[in-house]
Tab-separated table of C-alpha atoms and ligand atoms in Angstrom:
chain	number	residue	atom	x	y	z
Q	1341	MET	CA	12.046	-58.941	108.390
Q	1342	THR	CA	15.238	-60.362	106.872
Q	1343	PHE	CA	17.340	-63.418	107.616
Q	1344	ASP	CA	19.945	-61.336	109.435
Q	1345	ALA	CA	22.337	-62.564	112.105
Q	1346	ALA	CA	19.896	-62.044	114.991
Q	1347	THR	CA	16.992	-63.717	113.166
Q	1348	LYS	CA	19.221	-66.651	112.221
Q	1349	MET	CA	20.312	-67.075	115.816
Q	1350	GLN	CA	16.692	-67.256	116.984
Q	1351	PHE	CA	15.724	-69.553	114.126
Q	1352	LEU	CA	18.581	-71.963	114.919
Q	1353	PHE	CA	17.831	-71.793	118.646
Q	1354	ALA	CA	14.219	-72.836	117.997
Q	1355	LEU	CA	15.423	-75.723	115.818
Q	1356	ARG	CA	17.852	-76.941	118.483
Q	1357	SER	CA	15.205	-76.770	121.187
Q	1358	LYS	CA	13.043	-79.111	119.050
Q	1359	GLY	CA	15.844	-81.665	118.712
Q	1360	VAL	CA	17.617	-80.602	115.528
Q	1361	THR	CA	21.190	-80.962	116.755
Q	1362	ASP	CA	23.152	-82.204	113.713
Q	1363	ALA	CA	25.692	-79.450	112.951
Q	1364	ARG	CA	25.653	-80.042	109.174
Q	1365	VAL	CA	21.860	-79.837	109.073
Q	1366	LEU	CA	21.855	-76.634	111.139
Q	1367	THR	CA	24.485	-75.097	108.847
Q	1368	ALA	CA	22.444	-76.010	105.769
Q	1369	MET	CA	19.326	-74.483	107.321
Q	1370	GLU	CA	21.263	-71.334	108.114
Q	1371	GLN	CA	22.188	-71.047	104.429
Q	1372	VAL	CA	18.645	-71.214	103.077
Q	1373	ASP	CA	16.355	-68.219	103.634
Q	1374	ARG	CA	12.852	-69.659	104.146
Q	1375	ALA	CA	11.299	-66.310	103.147
Q	1376	ASP	CA	12.394	-66.988	99.537
Q	1377	TYR	CA	10.056	-69.993	99.493
Q	1378	VAL	CA	7.038	-68.411	101.222
Q	1379	LYS	CA	5.239	-65.882	99.087
Q	1380	GLY	CA	2.581	-63.268	99.705
Q	1381	THR	CA	0.843	-62.565	102.972
Q	1382	PHE	CA	2.640	-65.217	104.981
Q	1383	ALA	CA	6.168	-64.157	104.033
Q	1384	ASP	CA	6.597	-62.186	107.262
Q	1385	ARG	CA	6.040	-65.383	109.263
Q	1386	ALA	CA	8.735	-67.324	107.413
Q	1387	TYR	CA	11.031	-67.557	110.443
Q	1388	GLU	CA	8.395	-68.911	112.816
Q	1389	ASP	CA	8.397	-72.627	113.519
Q	1390	MET	CA	5.073	-73.375	111.851
Q	1391	PRO	CA	3.817	-74.791	108.577
Q	1392	LEU	CA	2.482	-72.108	106.201
Q	1393	PRO	CA	0.174	-72.181	103.184
Q	1394	ILE	CA	1.712	-72.078	99.685
Q	1395	ALA	CA	0.062	-72.192	96.234
Q	1396	CYS	CA	-2.194	-75.060	95.060
Q	1397	GLY	CA	-3.622	-75.562	98.576
Q	1398	GLN	CA	-0.357	-77.140	99.776
Q	1399	THR	CA	1.902	-76.277	102.728
Q	1400	ILE	CA	5.546	-75.610	103.391
Q	1401	SER	CA	6.479	-77.808	106.345
Q	1402	GLN	CA	7.404	-76.571	109.795
Q	1403	PRO	CA	11.168	-75.809	109.943
Q	1404	SER	CA	11.783	-78.098	112.932
Q	1405	VAL	CA	10.096	-80.984	111.070
Q	1406	VAL	CA	12.221	-80.233	107.983
Q	1407	GLY	CA	15.285	-80.321	110.258
Q	1408	LEU	CA	14.324	-83.569	111.988
Q	1409	MET	CA	13.553	-85.305	108.685
Q	1410	THR	CA	16.800	-84.103	107.121
Q	1411	GLN	CA	18.712	-85.254	110.188
Q	1412	ALA	CA	17.055	-88.695	110.066
Q	1413	LEU	CA	18.044	-89.012	106.406
Q	1414	GLN	CA	21.800	-88.811	107.263
Q	1415	VAL	CA	22.718	-87.252	103.934
Q	1416	THR	CA	26.375	-87.307	102.882
Q	1417	ALA	CA	28.150	-85.133	100.322
Q	1418	ARG	CA	28.300	-87.957	97.743
Q	1419	ASP	CA	24.599	-88.760	97.841
Q	1420	LYS	CA	22.056	-88.659	95.058
Q	1421	VAL	CA	18.734	-87.839	96.706
Q	1422	LEU	CA	15.134	-88.085	95.537
Q	1423	GLU	CA	12.524	-85.895	97.222
Q	1424	VAL	CA	8.835	-86.609	96.575
Q	1425	GLY	CA	6.741	-83.471	97.226
Q	1426	THR	CA	8.665	-80.380	96.055
Q	1427	GLY	CA	6.007	-77.985	97.370
Q	1428	SER	CA	7.781	-74.662	97.841
Q	1429	GLY	CA	11.242	-76.126	97.167
Q	1430	TYR	CA	12.495	-75.261	100.673
Q	1431	GLN	CA	13.301	-78.833	101.725
Q	1432	ALA	CA	15.012	-79.518	98.385
Q	1433	ALA	CA	17.175	-76.400	98.824
Q	1434	ILE	CA	18.349	-77.660	102.220
Q	1435	LEU	CA	19.085	-81.106	100.799
Q	1436	SER	CA	21.054	-79.434	97.987
Q	1437	LYS	CA	23.504	-78.018	100.552
Q	1438	LEU	CA	24.197	-81.505	101.931
Q	1439	ALA	CA	24.029	-83.808	98.905
Q	1440	ARG	CA	25.755	-84.089	95.558
Q	1441	ARG	CA	22.556	-84.043	93.520
Q	1442	VAL	CA	18.859	-83.662	94.330
Q	1443	TYR	CA	15.902	-84.745	92.199
Q	1444	THR	CA	12.598	-83.357	93.404
Q	1445	VAL	CA	9.153	-84.148	92.033
Q	1446	ASP	CA	5.687	-82.695	92.570
Q	1447	ARG	CA	2.329	-83.466	90.964
Q	1448	TYR	CA	1.653	-79.703	90.504
Q	1449	ARG	CA	3.395	-78.177	87.495
Q	1450	ARG	CA	2.852	-74.739	88.984
Q	1451	LEU	CA	4.730	-75.531	92.200
Q	1452	VAL	CA	7.604	-77.114	90.259
Q	1453	GLN	CA	7.935	-74.008	88.076
Q	1454	ALA	CA	7.880	-71.649	91.069
Q	1455	ALA	CA	10.516	-73.757	92.864
Q	1456	ARG	CA	12.729	-73.825	89.744
Q	1457	ASP	CA	12.547	-70.031	89.548
Q	1458	VAL	CA	13.798	-69.693	93.128
Q	1459	PHE	CA	16.606	-72.239	92.609
Q	1460	GLU	CA	17.740	-70.293	89.578
Q	1461	ALA	CA	17.545	-66.925	91.343
Q	1462	LYS	CA	19.576	-68.363	94.237
Q	1463	ASP	CA	22.160	-70.037	91.974
Q	1464	ILE	CA	21.326	-73.521	93.221
Q	1465	THR	CA	22.480	-75.721	90.353
Q	1466	ASN	CA	22.390	-79.266	91.765
Q	1467	ILE	CA	18.597	-79.658	91.918
Q	1468	THR	CA	16.458	-81.052	89.103
Q	1469	ALA	CA	12.750	-80.355	89.711
Q	1470	PHE	CA	10.116	-82.082	87.595
Q	1471	THR	CA	6.386	-82.740	87.417
Q	1472	ALA	CA	5.145	-86.311	87.827
Q	1473	ASP	CA	3.398	-88.644	90.231
Q	1474	GLY	CA	6.322	-89.244	92.572
Q	1475	SER	CA	4.954	-92.553	93.895
Q	1476	TYR	CA	6.641	-94.158	90.920
Q	1477	GLY	CA	9.993	-92.552	91.715
Q	1478	PHE	CA	12.379	-91.775	88.890
Q	1479	ALA	CA	13.573	-95.004	87.283
Q	1480	GLU	CA	16.081	-93.293	84.937
Q	1481	GLN	CA	18.145	-92.020	87.859
Q	1482	ALA	CA	17.671	-94.966	90.238
Q	1483	PRO	CA	19.060	-96.241	92.507
Q	1484	PHE	CA	19.041	-93.374	95.014
Q	1485	ASP	CA	21.220	-93.158	98.125
Q	1486	ARG	CA	18.487	-91.307	99.968
Q	1487	ILE	CA	14.745	-90.839	99.380
Q	1488	LEU	CA	12.566	-88.385	101.286
Q	1489	LEU	CA	8.785	-88.122	101.035
Q	1490	THR	CA	7.059	-84.995	102.305
Q	1491	ALA	CA	3.519	-86.282	101.698
Q	1492	ALA	CA	2.001	-89.166	103.648
Q	1493	ALA	CA	1.411	-92.574	102.069
Q	1494	GLU	CA	-0.513	-95.404	103.680
Q	1495	ASP	CA	2.522	-97.612	103.136
Q	1496	PRO	CA	5.938	-96.982	101.571
Q	1497	PRO	CA	5.332	-97.088	97.785
Q	1498	GLY	CA	6.819	-100.232	96.203
Q	1499	PRO	CA	8.632	-98.453	93.341
Q	1500	LEU	CA	10.408	-96.176	95.841
Q	1501	LEU	CA	11.539	-99.127	97.970
Q	1502	ALA	CA	12.856	-100.725	94.777
Q	1503	GLN	CA	14.724	-97.537	93.768
Q	1504	LEU	CA	16.570	-97.277	97.102
Q	1505	ARG	CA	20.188	-98.399	96.913
Q	1506	VAL	CA	21.318	-101.223	99.202
Q	1507	GLY	CA	22.664	-99.336	102.222
Q	1508	GLY	CA	20.341	-96.434	101.388
Q	1509	ILE	CA	17.877	-94.653	103.666
Q	1510	MET	CA	14.317	-93.483	103.011
Q	1511	VAL	CA	12.377	-91.231	105.393
Q	1512	LEU	CA	8.621	-90.797	105.045
Q	1513	PRO	CA	5.393	-90.126	106.882
Q	1514	VAL	CA	2.975	-93.052	106.798
Q	1515	GLY	CA	-0.659	-93.295	107.847
Q	1516	GLN	CA	-4.164	-92.205	106.910
Q	1517	SER	CA	-4.344	-88.619	105.678
Q	1518	ASP	CA	-6.404	-87.075	108.474
Q	1519	ALA	CA	-5.239	-89.282	111.328
Q	1520	VAL	CA	-1.956	-89.035	113.183
Q	1521	GLN	CA	0.836	-90.281	110.978
Q	1522	SER	CA	4.228	-91.678	111.926
Q	1523	LEU	CA	7.499	-90.579	110.495
Q	1524	ILE	CA	9.440	-93.723	109.658
Q	1525	ARG	CA	12.943	-94.483	108.452
Q	1526	VAL	CA	13.513	-97.393	106.118
Q	1527	THR	CA	17.061	-98.709	105.723
Q	1528	ARG	CA	17.742	-101.101	102.886
Q	1529	HIS	CA	20.101	-103.927	103.750
Q	1530	GLU	CA	21.500	-106.689	101.564
Q	1531	THR	CA	18.889	-109.016	103.030
Q	1532	GLY	CA	15.844	-106.765	103.281
Q	1533	TYR	CA	14.366	-103.566	104.720
Q	1534	GLU	CA	14.583	-102.366	108.314
Q	1535	TYR	CA	11.848	-100.030	109.618
Q	1536	ASP	CA	12.227	-97.547	112.505
Q	1537	GLU	CA	9.398	-95.420	113.800
Q	1538	LEU	CA	10.652	-91.917	114.623
Q	1539	ARG	CA	7.787	-89.698	115.792
Q	1540	ALA	CA	4.208	-88.568	115.168
Q	1541	VAL	CA	3.766	-86.062	112.346
Q	1542	ARG	CA	1.058	-84.582	110.144
Q	1543	PHE	CA	1.493	-84.164	106.386
Q	1544	VAL	CA	-0.747	-83.683	103.373
Q	1545	PRO	CA	-1.569	-87.007	101.675
Q	1546	LEU	CA	0.394	-88.507	98.796
Q	1547	LEU	CA	-2.158	-88.360	95.953
Q	1548	GLU	CA	-2.323	-90.229	92.673
Q	1549	GLY	CA	-1.751	-88.667	89.272
Q	1550	LEU	CA	-0.956	-85.079	88.332
Q	1551	GLY	CA	-2.469	-82.003	89.974
Q	1552	PRO	CA	-4.924	-79.805	88.031
Q	1553	GLU	CA	-2.476	-76.905	87.526
N	208	SAH	N1	8.725	-80.361	100.798
N	208	SAH	C1	7.805	-79.238	100.625
N	208	SAH	C2	6.479	-79.427	101.336
N	208	SAH	C3	5.636	-80.323	100.561
N	208	SAH	S1	3.915	-80.392	100.878
N	208	SAH	C4	8.444	-77.934	101.007
N	208	SAH	O1	9.604	-77.921	101.446
N	208	SAH	O2	7.798	-76.899	100.832
N	208	SAH	C5	3.649	-81.924	100.025
N	208	SAH	C6	3.736	-81.855	98.535
N	208	SAH	O3	3.582	-83.185	98.046
N	208	SAH	C7	2.637	-81.020	97.872
N	208	SAH	O4	3.200	-80.002	97.109
N	208	SAH	C8	1.902	-82.043	96.992
N	208	SAH	O5	1.474	-81.514	95.747
N	208	SAH	C9	2.953	-83.108	96.788
N	208	SAH	N2	2.444	-84.427	96.416
N	208	SAH	C10	1.394	-85.118	96.909
N	208	SAH	N3	1.271	-86.310	96.276
N	208	SAH	C11	2.270	-86.376	95.358
N	208	SAH	C12	2.691	-87.354	94.402
N	208	SAH	N4	2.049	-88.515	94.237
N	208	SAH	N5	3.770	-87.085	93.633
N	208	SAH	C13	4.443	-85.916	93.766
N	208	SAH	N6	4.112	-84.955	94.662
N	208	SAH	C14	3.034	-85.183	95.454
């Protein structure tokens, strides 16, 4: 199966039916072939709206959830974005179509390397992928206009709140790892942080330190 016109139409239809209606987000998702980020036995299911296993026991998120999170982030073409949880690199690739510059971090070196290889093969040049514990953000490049977490924390990590620009937006799942989590949006104002609860979600937990590989 390839990401041909008919497959794209179905893929976009499924996204719209789940509430992904932002035209810029849909266009970005049309430009990124999810099959490039799903390897091995599951590659033929890349266009289905479901999470799939990737290396290191992690998962590539469900496309409609990727769409809803990207939409909630309200990315503009001038933005510098930090993503915590590179995983396959799929979400970062979509952000790269909408933002000026994307920094993406994962605790698994192996996932970061695999994602870099795809970005290079696809000529995506505005993403920097690196290995670290993303809970601490990336002080050298702070502040960020937008921050997206694709792993669930119990609370928004303090360093990430601090690295969000005034006027900036952070979207993240919060909650206990095996309970229902909520996707929340944090907007930083001059005077403090505003929190909106968006919907129930389920993500892998944000873990401390580096992964074993
Ligand atoms: N955005 C990814 C899906 C990520 S799955 C995609 O589009 O495919 C969540 C990822 O978060 C996993 O790869 C996991 O290793 C990573 N992760 C968990 N805790 C982390 C931490 N503290 N710092 C960086 N990455 C973390």
